[in-house]
Amino acid sequence: MKIRVDLSALRRTHWREHLIRFLLGGLVTVITGVIAKVFGPGVGGLFLAFPAIFPASATLLDKHEREKKQKAGIPVTVRGCLAVGLDARGAALGSIALGGFALILWKALPHYPSAAVLGAALAMWIVLAAGIWRVRKLHVYLSRRRRLQRPG
């Protein structure tokens, strides 16, 4: 699977879906702020790794997959759930990389200039995200290869 940008998807998405994503993402951010206010920044910071837009995206992704199958005359299957599961896996892996970003900020901001720390944190996020993606891709490749090599 190659990572690519598909701008035509913007034309296929209705403006209400963007509004839903915006509102739910904002709601998750507000909830995170309330948690930080009530329980302190240490606890609130843990919730910053939650991808704010994921809940809305997962719901809309399932809806799009179902509509696509219905238009093609194919009975609705679990494909929407599988697509959401794959999206959730990507969000979870991205959250791990975001945790690395947060760790750099937490440990280095009090001691070094902000711009340098942000640059280092961004570099950490990119390295972790790309590395985790490559490890996942290697795992899938090796799993398929082992499955094909089994006799029987």
mmCIF file of C-alpha atoms in Angstrom:
data_model
loop_
_atom_site.group_PDB
_atom_site.id
_atom_site.type_symbol
_atom_site.label_atom_id
_atom_site.label_comp_id
_atom_site.label_asym_id
_atom_site.label_seq_id
_atom_site.Cartn_x
_atom_site.Cartn_y
_atom_site.Cartn_z
ATOM 1 C CA MET A 1 0.000 0.000 0.000
ATOM 2 C CA LYS A 2 1.401 3.366 -0.993
ATOM 3 C CA ILE A 3 0.609 6.484 0.965
ATOM 4 C CA ARG A 4 -0.855 9.112 -1.342
ATOM 5 C CA VAL A 5 -3.049 12.200 -1.290
ATOM 6 C CA ASP A 6 -6.424 11.969 -3.035
ATOM 7 C CA LEU A 7 -7.920 15.453 -3.325
ATOM 8 C CA SER A 8 -10.907 14.150 -5.281
ATOM 9 C CA ALA A 9 -12.213 12.760 -1.987
ATOM 10 C CA LEU A 10 -12.913 16.349 -0.924
ATOM 11 C CA ARG A 11 -15.441 16.685 -3.739
ATOM 12 C CA ARG A 12 -17.137 13.409 -2.796
ATOM 13 C CA THR A 13 -17.567 14.497 0.821
ATOM 14 C CA HIS A 14 -20.585 16.602 1.708
ATOM 15 C CA TRP A 15 -20.027 19.814 3.689
ATOM 16 C CA ARG A 16 -22.135 18.434 6.568
ATOM 17 C CA GLU A 17 -19.609 15.636 7.046
ATOM 18 C CA HIS A 18 -16.814 18.162 7.430
ATOM 19 C CA LEU A 19 -18.964 20.037 9.946
ATOM 20 C CA ILE A 20 -19.599 16.812 11.911
ATOM 21 C CA ARG A 21 -15.863 16.072 12.007
ATOM 22 C CA PHE A 22 -15.118 19.620 13.102
ATOM 23 C CA LEU A 23 -17.743 19.598 15.854
ATOM 24 C CA LEU A 24 -16.872 16.152 17.221
ATOM 25 C CA GLY A 25 -13.156 16.941 17.080
ATOM 26 C CA GLY A 26 -13.822 20.161 18.985
ATOM 27 C CA LEU A 27 -15.942 18.272 21.510
ATOM 28 C CA VAL A 28 -13.136 15.778 22.171
ATOM 29 C CA THR A 29 -10.705 18.690 22.593
ATOM 30 C CA VAL A 30 -13.046 20.430 25.058
ATOM 31 C CA ILE A 31 -13.478 17.204 27.043
ATOM 32 C CA THR A 32 -9.697 16.860 27.191
ATOM 33 C CA GLY A 33 -9.472 20.445 28.481
ATOM 34 C CA VAL A 34 -12.066 19.750 31.173
ATOM 35 C CA ILE A 35 -10.192 16.613 32.238
ATOM 36 C CA ALA A 36 -6.979 18.659 32.469
ATOM 37 C CA LYS A 37 -8.768 21.355 34.491
ATOM 38 C CA VAL A 38 -10.313 18.868 36.945
ATOM 39 C CA PHE A 39 -7.481 16.327 37.287
ATOM 40 C CA GLY A 40 -4.449 18.431 36.361
ATOM 41 C CA PRO A 41 -2.268 18.735 33.281
ATOM 42 C CA GLY A 42 -0.539 15.385 33.868
ATOM 43 C CA VAL A 43 -3.772 13.444 33.479
ATOM 44 C CA GLY A 44 -5.170 15.784 30.818
ATOM 45 C CA GLY A 45 -2.016 15.384 28.762
ATOM 46 C CA LEU A 46 -2.609 11.661 28.501
ATOM 47 C CA PHE A 47 -5.823 12.359 26.625
ATOM 48 C CA LEU A 48 -4.085 14.598 24.085
ATOM 49 C CA ALA A 49 -2.814 11.481 22.331
ATOM 50 C CA PHE A 50 -6.417 10.568 21.462
ATOM 51 C CA PRO A 51 -7.032 11.515 17.830
ATOM 52 C CA ALA A 52 -9.814 14.084 18.186
ATOM 53 C CA ILE A 53 -11.305 13.536 14.755
ATOM 54 C CA PHE A 54 -11.322 9.725 14.865
ATOM 55 C CA PRO A 55 -14.848 9.109 16.240
ATOM 56 C CA ALA A 56 -16.495 11.135 13.484
ATOM 57 C CA SER A 57 -14.217 9.723 10.793
ATOM 58 C CA ALA A 58 -14.954 6.138 11.825
ATOM 59 C CA THR A 59 -18.702 6.698 11.669
ATOM 60 C CA LEU A 60 -18.545 8.430 8.297
ATOM 61 C CA LEU A 61 -16.153 5.853 6.849
ATOM 62 C CA ASP A 62 -18.557 3.030 7.677
ATOM 63 C CA LYS A 63 -21.440 5.015 6.136
ATOM 64 C CA HIS A 64 -19.460 5.673 2.923
ATOM 65 C CA GLU A 65 -18.501 2.013 2.535
ATOM 66 C CA ARG A 66 -22.127 0.909 2.932
ATOM 67 C CA GLU A 67 -23.361 3.498 0.414
ATOM 68 C CA LYS A 68 -20.669 2.510 -2.077
ATOM 69 C CA LYS A 69 -21.720 -1.154 -1.886
ATOM 70 C CA GLN A 70 -25.426 -0.320 -2.207
ATOM 71 C CA LYS A 71 -24.811 1.831 -5.309
ATOM 72 C CA ALA A 72 -22.882 -1.040 -6.889
ATOM 73 C CA GLY A 73 -25.760 -3.420 -6.135
ATOM 74 C CA ILE A 74 -23.657 -5.490 -3.751
ATOM 75 C CA PRO A 75 -25.272 -6.624 -0.507
ATOM 76 C CA VAL A 76 -24.013 -4.708 2.514
ATOM 77 C CA THR A 77 -21.258 -6.680 4.165
ATOM 78 C CA VAL A 78 -18.788 -6.132 6.968
ATOM 79 C CA ARG A 79 -16.514 -4.150 4.653
ATOM 80 C CA GLY A 80 -17.400 -0.901 6.414
ATOM 81 C CA CYS A 81 -16.447 -2.391 9.768
ATOM 82 C CA LEU A 82 -13.192 -3.695 8.315
ATOM 83 C CA ALA A 83 -12.364 -0.258 6.903
ATOM 84 C CA VAL A 84 -13.096 1.350 10.274
ATOM 85 C CA GLY A 85 -10.926 -1.277 11.981
ATOM 86 C CA LEU A 86 -8.044 -0.484 9.657
ATOM 87 C CA ASP A 87 -8.544 3.222 10.301
ATOM 88 C CA ALA A 88 -8.568 2.559 14.057
ATOM 89 C CA ARG A 89 -5.323 0.625 13.784
ATOM 90 C CA GLY A 90 -3.731 3.556 11.991
ATOM 91 C CA ALA A 91 -5.040 5.960 14.645
ATOM 92 C CA ALA A 92 -3.627 3.770 17.413
ATOM 93 C CA LEU A 93 -0.228 3.566 15.747
ATOM 94 C CA GLY A 94 -0.275 7.315 15.136
ATOM 95 C CA SER A 95 -1.090 7.858 18.810
ATOM 96 C CA ILE A 96 2.050 5.978 19.782
ATOM 97 C CA ALA A 97 4.077 8.365 17.620
ATOM 98 C CA LEU A 98 2.193 11.298 19.151
ATOM 99 C CA GLY A 99 3.186 9.962 22.576
ATOM 100 C CA GLY A 100 6.840 10.223 21.514
ATOM 101 C CA PHE A 101 6.193 13.811 20.424
ATOM 102 C CA ALA A 102 4.643 14.579 23.826
ATOM 103 C CA LEU A 103 7.512 12.914 25.695
ATOM 104 C CA ILE A 104 10.075 15.136 23.977
ATOM 105 C CA LEU A 105 8.013 18.244 24.763
ATOM 106 C CA TRP A 106 7.485 17.236 28.381
ATOM 107 C CA LYS A 107 11.134 16.507 29.108
ATOM 108 C CA ALA A 108 12.855 19.153 26.970
ATOM 109 C CA LEU A 109 10.659 22.286 27.022
ATOM 110 C CA PRO A 110 11.701 23.415 30.489
ATOM 111 C CA HIS A 111 15.388 23.276 29.534
ATOM 112 C CA TYR A 112 15.762 24.236 25.856
ATOM 113 C CA PRO A 113 14.410 26.862 23.410
ATOM 114 C CA SER A 114 10.857 26.184 22.240
ATOM 115 C CA ALA A 115 11.651 26.171 18.515
ATOM 116 C CA ALA A 116 14.419 23.603 18.934
ATOM 117 C CA VAL A 117 12.242 21.390 21.125
ATOM 118 C CA LEU A 118 9.316 21.546 18.685
ATOM 119 C CA GLY A 119 11.656 20.657 15.828
ATOM 120 C CA ALA A 120 13.048 17.702 17.759
ATOM 121 C CA ALA A 121 9.560 16.572 18.771
ATOM 122 C CA LEU A 122 8.371 16.767 15.154
ATOM 123 C CA ALA A 123 11.387 14.758 14.039
ATOM 124 C CA MET A 124 10.602 12.176 16.729
ATOM 125 C CA TRP A 125 6.987 11.951 15.570
ATOM 126 C CA ILE A 126 8.019 11.470 11.927
ATOM 127 C CA VAL A 127 10.618 8.809 12.778
ATOM 128 C CA LEU A 128 8.254 6.910 15.075
ATOM 129 C CA ALA A 129 5.268 7.110 12.714
ATOM 130 C CA ALA A 130 7.309 5.959 9.706
ATOM 131 C CA GLY A 131 9.104 3.285 11.746
ATOM 132 C CA ILE A 132 5.897 1.887 13.228
ATOM 133 C CA TRP A 133 4.317 1.847 9.771
ATOM 134 C CA ARG A 134 7.286 -0.041 8.328
ATOM 135 C CA VAL A 135 7.287 -2.570 11.188
ATOM 136 C CA ARG A 136 3.548 -3.138 10.686
ATOM 137 C CA LYS A 137 4.044 -3.574 6.947
ATOM 138 C CA LEU A 138 6.901 -6.032 7.551
ATOM 139 C CA HIS A 139 4.738 -7.982 10.016
ATOM 140 C CA VAL A 140 1.930 -8.305 7.454
ATOM 141 C CA TYR A 141 4.406 -9.395 4.760
ATOM 142 C CA LEU A 142 6.035 -12.030 6.970
ATOM 143 C CA SER A 143 2.667 -13.324 8.190
ATOM 144 C CA ARG A 144 1.418 -13.795 4.632
ATOM 145 C CA ARG A 145 4.673 -15.416 3.585
ATOM 146 C CA ARG A 146 4.519 -17.903 6.481
ATOM 147 C CA ARG A 147 0.906 -18.716 5.667
ATOM 148 C CA LEU A 148 1.780 -19.458 2.039
ATOM 149 C CA GLN A 149 4.751 -21.656 2.986
ATOM 150 C CA ARG A 150 2.758 -23.965 5.266
ATOM 151 C CA PRO A 151 2.229 -27.402 3.754
ATOM 152 C CA GLY A 152 -1.299 -28.661 3.567
#
